[in-house]
Amino acid sequence: MFHIPNDLTNLHLYQLFRPFGNVISVRIMIEHGTGRSRGFGFVSFDSRAGAQAAIQHMNGYPLGHKRLKVQHKNER
């Protein structure tokens, strides 16, 4: 899970994370009423190594006026 700027698209997100492994899905969470980003999304890799590499390299990555916060999804 990570926090994202409002103007980022799923395609942009895919392109940012694909260098770290085989990305199997990308999803930016959107508010139903406004169509705007909720400020977070999910990227899934086919391996734990790819996910760990993305966390290591992309956590804190500057994007627009914010920095990405990249971490494993917390299970409920």
CSV table of N, CA and C in Angstrom, one decimal:
chain,number,residue,atom,x,y,z
A,1,MET,N,0.8,-1.2,0.0
A,1,MET,CA,0.0,0.0,0.0
A,1,MET,C,0.9,1.2,0.0
A,2,PHE,N,0.4,2.3,-0.6
A,2,PHE,CA,1.2,3.5,-0.7
A,2,PHE,C,0.3,4.7,-0.8
A,3,HIS,N,0.7,5.9,-0.5
A,3,HIS,CA,0.0,7.1,-0.6
A,3,HIS,C,0.4,7.8,-1.9
A,4,ILE,N,-0.5,8.3,-2.7
A,4,ILE,CA,-0.2,8.9,-4.0
A,4,ILE,C,-0.8,10.2,-4.2
A,5,PRO,N,-0.2,11.0,-5.1
A,5,PRO,CA,-0.8,12.3,-5.5
A,5,PRO,C,-2.1,12.1,-6.3
A,6,ASN,N,-2.9,13.1,-6.4
A,6,ASN,CA,-4.2,13.0,-7.1
A,6,ASN,C,-4.2,12.8,-8.6
A,7,ASP,N,-3.1,13.2,-9.2
A,7,ASP,CA,-3.1,13.2,-10.7
A,7,ASP,C,-2.4,12.0,-11.3
A,8,LEU,N,-2.0,11.0,-10.4
A,8,LEU,CA,-1.3,9.8,-10.9
A,8,LEU,C,-2.4,8.8,-11.4
A,9,THR,N,-2.0,8.1,-12.5
A,9,THR,CA,-2.9,7.1,-13.1
A,9,THR,C,-2.4,5.7,-12.8
A,10,ASN,N,-3.3,4.7,-13.1
A,10,ASN,CA,-2.8,3.3,-12.9
A,10,ASN,C,-1.7,3.0,-13.8
A,11,LEU,N,-1.7,3.5,-15.0
A,11,LEU,CA,-0.6,3.3,-16.0
A,11,LEU,C,0.7,3.9,-15.5
A,12,HIS,N,0.7,5.2,-14.9
A,12,HIS,CA,1.8,5.8,-14.4
A,12,HIS,C,2.4,4.9,-13.2
A,13,LEU,N,1.5,4.4,-12.4
A,13,LEU,CA,1.9,3.6,-11.3
A,13,LEU,C,2.6,2.3,-11.7
A,14,TYR,N,2.0,1.7,-12.7
A,14,TYR,CA,2.6,0.5,-13.3
A,14,TYR,C,4.0,0.8,-13.8
A,15,GLN,N,4.2,1.9,-14.5
A,15,GLN,CA,5.5,2.2,-15.1
A,15,GLN,C,6.5,2.5,-14.0
A,16,LEU,N,6.1,3.1,-12.9
A,16,LEU,CA,7.0,3.3,-11.8
A,16,LEU,C,7.4,2.1,-11.1
A,17,PHE,N,6.6,1.1,-11.0
A,17,PHE,CA,6.9,-0.1,-10.2
A,17,PHE,C,7.4,-1.3,-11.0
A,18,ARG,N,7.2,-1.3,-12.3
A,18,ARG,CA,7.6,-2.5,-13.1
A,18,ARG,C,9.1,-2.8,-13.1
A,19,PRO,N,10.0,-1.8,-12.8
A,19,PRO,CA,11.4,-2.2,-12.8
A,19,PRO,C,11.8,-3.1,-11.6
A,20,PHE,N,10.9,-3.3,-10.7
A,20,PHE,CA,11.2,-4.1,-9.5
A,20,PHE,C,10.8,-5.5,-9.5
A,21,GLY,N,10.0,-5.9,-10.6
A,21,GLY,CA,9.5,-7.2,-10.7
A,21,GLY,C,8.3,-7.3,-11.6
A,22,ASN,N,7.7,-8.5,-11.7
A,22,ASN,CA,6.6,-8.7,-12.6
A,22,ASN,C,5.3,-8.2,-11.8
A,23,VAL,N,4.8,-7.0,-12.3
A,23,VAL,CA,3.6,-6.5,-11.6
A,23,VAL,C,2.4,-7.2,-12.2
A,24,ILE,N,1.6,-7.7,-11.3
A,24,ILE,CA,0.4,-8.4,-11.8
A,24,ILE,C,-0.9,-7.6,-11.6
A,25,SER,N,-0.9,-6.6,-10.8
A,25,SER,CA,-2.0,-5.7,-10.7
A,25,SER,C,-1.6,-4.3,-10.1
A,26,VAL,N,-2.4,-3.3,-10.5
A,26,VAL,CA,-2.2,-1.9,-10.0
A,26,VAL,C,-3.6,-1.3,-9.9
A,27,ARG,N,-3.8,-0.7,-8.7
A,27,ARG,CA,-5.1,-0.1,-8.5
A,27,ARG,C,-5.0,1.1,-7.6
A,28,ILE,N,-5.4,2.3,-8.1
A,28,ILE,CA,-5.5,3.5,-7.4
A,28,ILE,C,-6.9,3.5,-6.9
A,29,MET,N,-7.1,3.7,-5.6
A,29,MET,CA,-8.4,3.8,-5.0
A,29,MET,C,-9.0,5.2,-5.3
A,30,ILE,N,-10.3,5.1,-5.8
A,30,ILE,CA,-11.0,6.3,-6.2
A,30,ILE,C,-12.3,6.5,-5.4
A,31,GLU,N,-12.6,7.8,-5.1
A,31,GLU,CA,-13.8,8.2,-4.4
A,31,GLU,C,-14.9,8.0,-5.4
A,32,HIS,N,-16.0,7.3,-5.1
A,32,HIS,CA,-17.1,7.1,-6.0
A,32,HIS,C,-17.8,8.4,-6.4
A,33,GLY,N,-18.0,9.3,-5.5
A,33,GLY,CA,-18.8,10.5,-5.7
A,33,GLY,C,-18.1,11.5,-6.6
A,34,THR,N,-16.8,11.6,-6.4
A,34,THR,CA,-16.0,12.7,-7.1
A,34,THR,C,-15.1,12.2,-8.2
A,35,GLY,N,-14.8,10.9,-8.2
A,35,GLY,CA,-13.8,10.4,-9.1
A,35,GLY,C,-12.4,10.7,-8.9
A,36,ARG,N,-12.1,11.3,-7.7
A,36,ARG,CA,-10.8,11.7,-7.4
A,36,ARG,C,-10.1,10.6,-6.6
A,37,SER,N,-8.8,10.6,-6.6
A,37,SER,CA,-8.0,9.6,-5.9
A,37,SER,C,-8.2,9.8,-4.4
A,38,ARG,N,-8.3,8.6,-3.7
A,38,ARG,CA,-8.4,8.7,-2.2
A,38,ARG,C,-7.0,8.8,-1.6
A,39,GLY,N,-6.0,8.9,-2.4
A,39,GLY,CA,-4.6,9.1,-1.9
A,39,GLY,C,-3.8,7.9,-1.6
A,40,PHE,N,-4.4,6.7,-2.0
A,40,PHE,CA,-3.6,5.5,-1.8
A,40,PHE,C,-4.0,4.5,-2.9
A,41,GLY,N,-3.2,3.5,-3.0
A,41,GLY,CA,-3.4,2.4,-4.0
A,41,GLY,C,-2.7,1.2,-3.6
A,42,PHE,N,-2.8,0.2,-4.5
A,42,PHE,CA,-2.1,-1.1,-4.3
A,42,PHE,C,-1.4,-1.6,-5.6
A,43,VAL,N,-0.2,-2.1,-5.4
A,43,VAL,CA,0.5,-2.8,-6.5
A,43,VAL,C,0.8,-4.2,-6.0
A,44,SER,N,0.5,-5.1,-6.9
A,44,SER,CA,0.8,-6.5,-6.5
A,44,SER,C,1.8,-7.1,-7.5
A,45,PHE,N,2.8,-7.8,-6.9
A,45,PHE,CA,3.9,-8.5,-7.6
A,45,PHE,C,3.7,-10.0,-7.6
A,46,ASP,N,4.3,-10.7,-8.5
A,46,ASP,CA,4.2,-12.1,-8.6
A,46,ASP,C,5.2,-12.8,-7.6
A,47,SER,N,6.0,-12.0,-7.0
A,47,SER,CA,7.0,-12.6,-6.0
A,47,SER,C,7.2,-11.6,-4.8
A,48,ARG,N,7.5,-12.2,-3.7
A,48,ARG,CA,7.8,-11.4,-2.5
A,48,ARG,C,9.1,-10.6,-2.7
A,49,ALA,N,10.0,-11.1,-3.5
A,49,ALA,CA,11.3,-10.4,-3.8
A,49,ALA,C,11.0,-9.1,-4.5
A,50,GLY,N,10.1,-9.1,-5.5
A,50,GLY,CA,9.7,-7.9,-6.3
A,50,GLY,C,9.1,-6.9,-5.4
A,51,ALA,N,8.2,-7.3,-4.5
A,51,ALA,CA,7.5,-6.4,-3.6
A,51,ALA,C,8.5,-5.8,-2.6
A,52,GLN,N,9.4,-6.6,-2.1
A,52,GLN,CA,10.4,-6.1,-1.2
A,52,GLN,C,11.4,-5.1,-1.9
A,53,ALA,N,11.7,-5.3,-3.1
A,53,ALA,CA,12.6,-4.4,-3.9
A,53,ALA,C,11.9,-3.1,-4.1
A,54,ALA,N,10.6,-3.1,-4.4
A,54,ALA,CA,9.8,-1.9,-4.6
A,54,ALA,C,9.7,-1.1,-3.3
A,55,ILE,N,9.5,-1.8,-2.2
A,55,ILE,CA,9.4,-1.1,-0.9
A,55,ILE,C,10.8,-0.4,-0.6
A,56,GLN,N,11.9,-1.2,-0.8
A,56,GLN,CA,13.2,-0.6,-0.5
A,56,GLN,C,13.5,0.6,-1.4
A,57,HIS,N,13.2,0.5,-2.6
A,57,HIS,CA,13.6,1.6,-3.6
A,57,HIS,C,12.6,2.7,-3.7
A,58,MET,N,11.3,2.5,-3.5
A,58,MET,CA,10.2,3.5,-3.7
A,58,MET,C,9.7,4.2,-2.5
A,59,ASN,N,9.9,3.6,-1.3
A,59,ASN,CA,9.4,4.2,-0.1
A,59,ASN,C,10.2,5.6,0.1
A,60,GLY,N,9.5,6.7,0.2
A,60,GLY,CA,10.1,8.0,0.3
A,60,GLY,C,10.4,8.6,-1.1
A,61,TYR,N,10.1,8.0,-2.2
A,61,TYR,CA,10.3,8.5,-3.5
A,61,TYR,C,9.5,9.8,-3.7
A,62,PRO,N,10.1,10.9,-4.1
A,62,PRO,CA,9.4,12.1,-4.3
A,62,PRO,C,8.5,12.1,-5.6
A,63,LEU,N,7.3,12.4,-5.4
A,63,LEU,CA,6.3,12.4,-6.6
A,63,LEU,C,5.4,13.6,-6.4
A,64,GLY,N,5.6,14.6,-7.3
A,64,GLY,CA,4.9,15.8,-7.1
A,64,GLY,C,5.3,16.5,-5.8
A,65,HIS,N,4.4,16.9,-5.0
A,65,HIS,CA,4.7,17.6,-3.8
A,65,HIS,C,4.6,16.7,-2.6
A,66,LYS,N,4.6,15.4,-2.9
A,66,LYS,CA,4.5,14.4,-1.8
A,66,LYS,C,5.6,13.4,-2.0
A,67,ARG,N,5.8,12.5,-1.0
A,67,ARG,CA,6.7,11.4,-1.1
A,67,ARG,C,5.9,10.1,-0.9
A,68,LEU,N,6.2,9.1,-1.7
A,68,LEU,CA,5.4,7.9,-1.6
A,68,LEU,C,5.7,7.2,-0.3
A,69,LYS,N,4.7,6.6,0.3
A,69,LYS,CA,4.9,5.7,1.4
A,69,LYS,C,4.5,4.3,0.9
A,70,VAL,N,5.5,3.5,0.8
A,70,VAL,CA,5.3,2.1,0.2
A,70,VAL,C,5.6,1.1,1.3
A,71,GLN,N,4.6,0.2,1.5
A,71,GLN,CA,4.7,-0.8,2.5
A,71,GLN,C,3.9,-2.0,2.2
A,72,HIS,N,4.0,-3.1,2.9
A,72,HIS,CA,3.2,-4.3,2.7
A,72,HIS,C,1.8,-4.0,3.2
A,73,LYS,N,0.8,-4.5,2.5
A,73,LYS,CA,-0.6,-4.3,2.9
A,73,LYS,C,-0.8,-5.0,4.3
A,74,ASN,N,-1.4,-4.3,5.2
A,74,ASN,CA,-1.7,-4.8,6.5
A,74,ASN,C,-2.9,-5.7,6.5
A,75,GLU,N,-2.8,-6.9,6.9
A,75,GLU,CA,-4.0,-7.8,6.9
A,75,GLU,C,-4.8,-7.5,8.1
A,76,ARG,N,-6.1,-7.6,8.0
A,76,ARG,CA,-7.1,-7.3,9.1
A,76,ARG,C,-7.4,-8.5,9.8
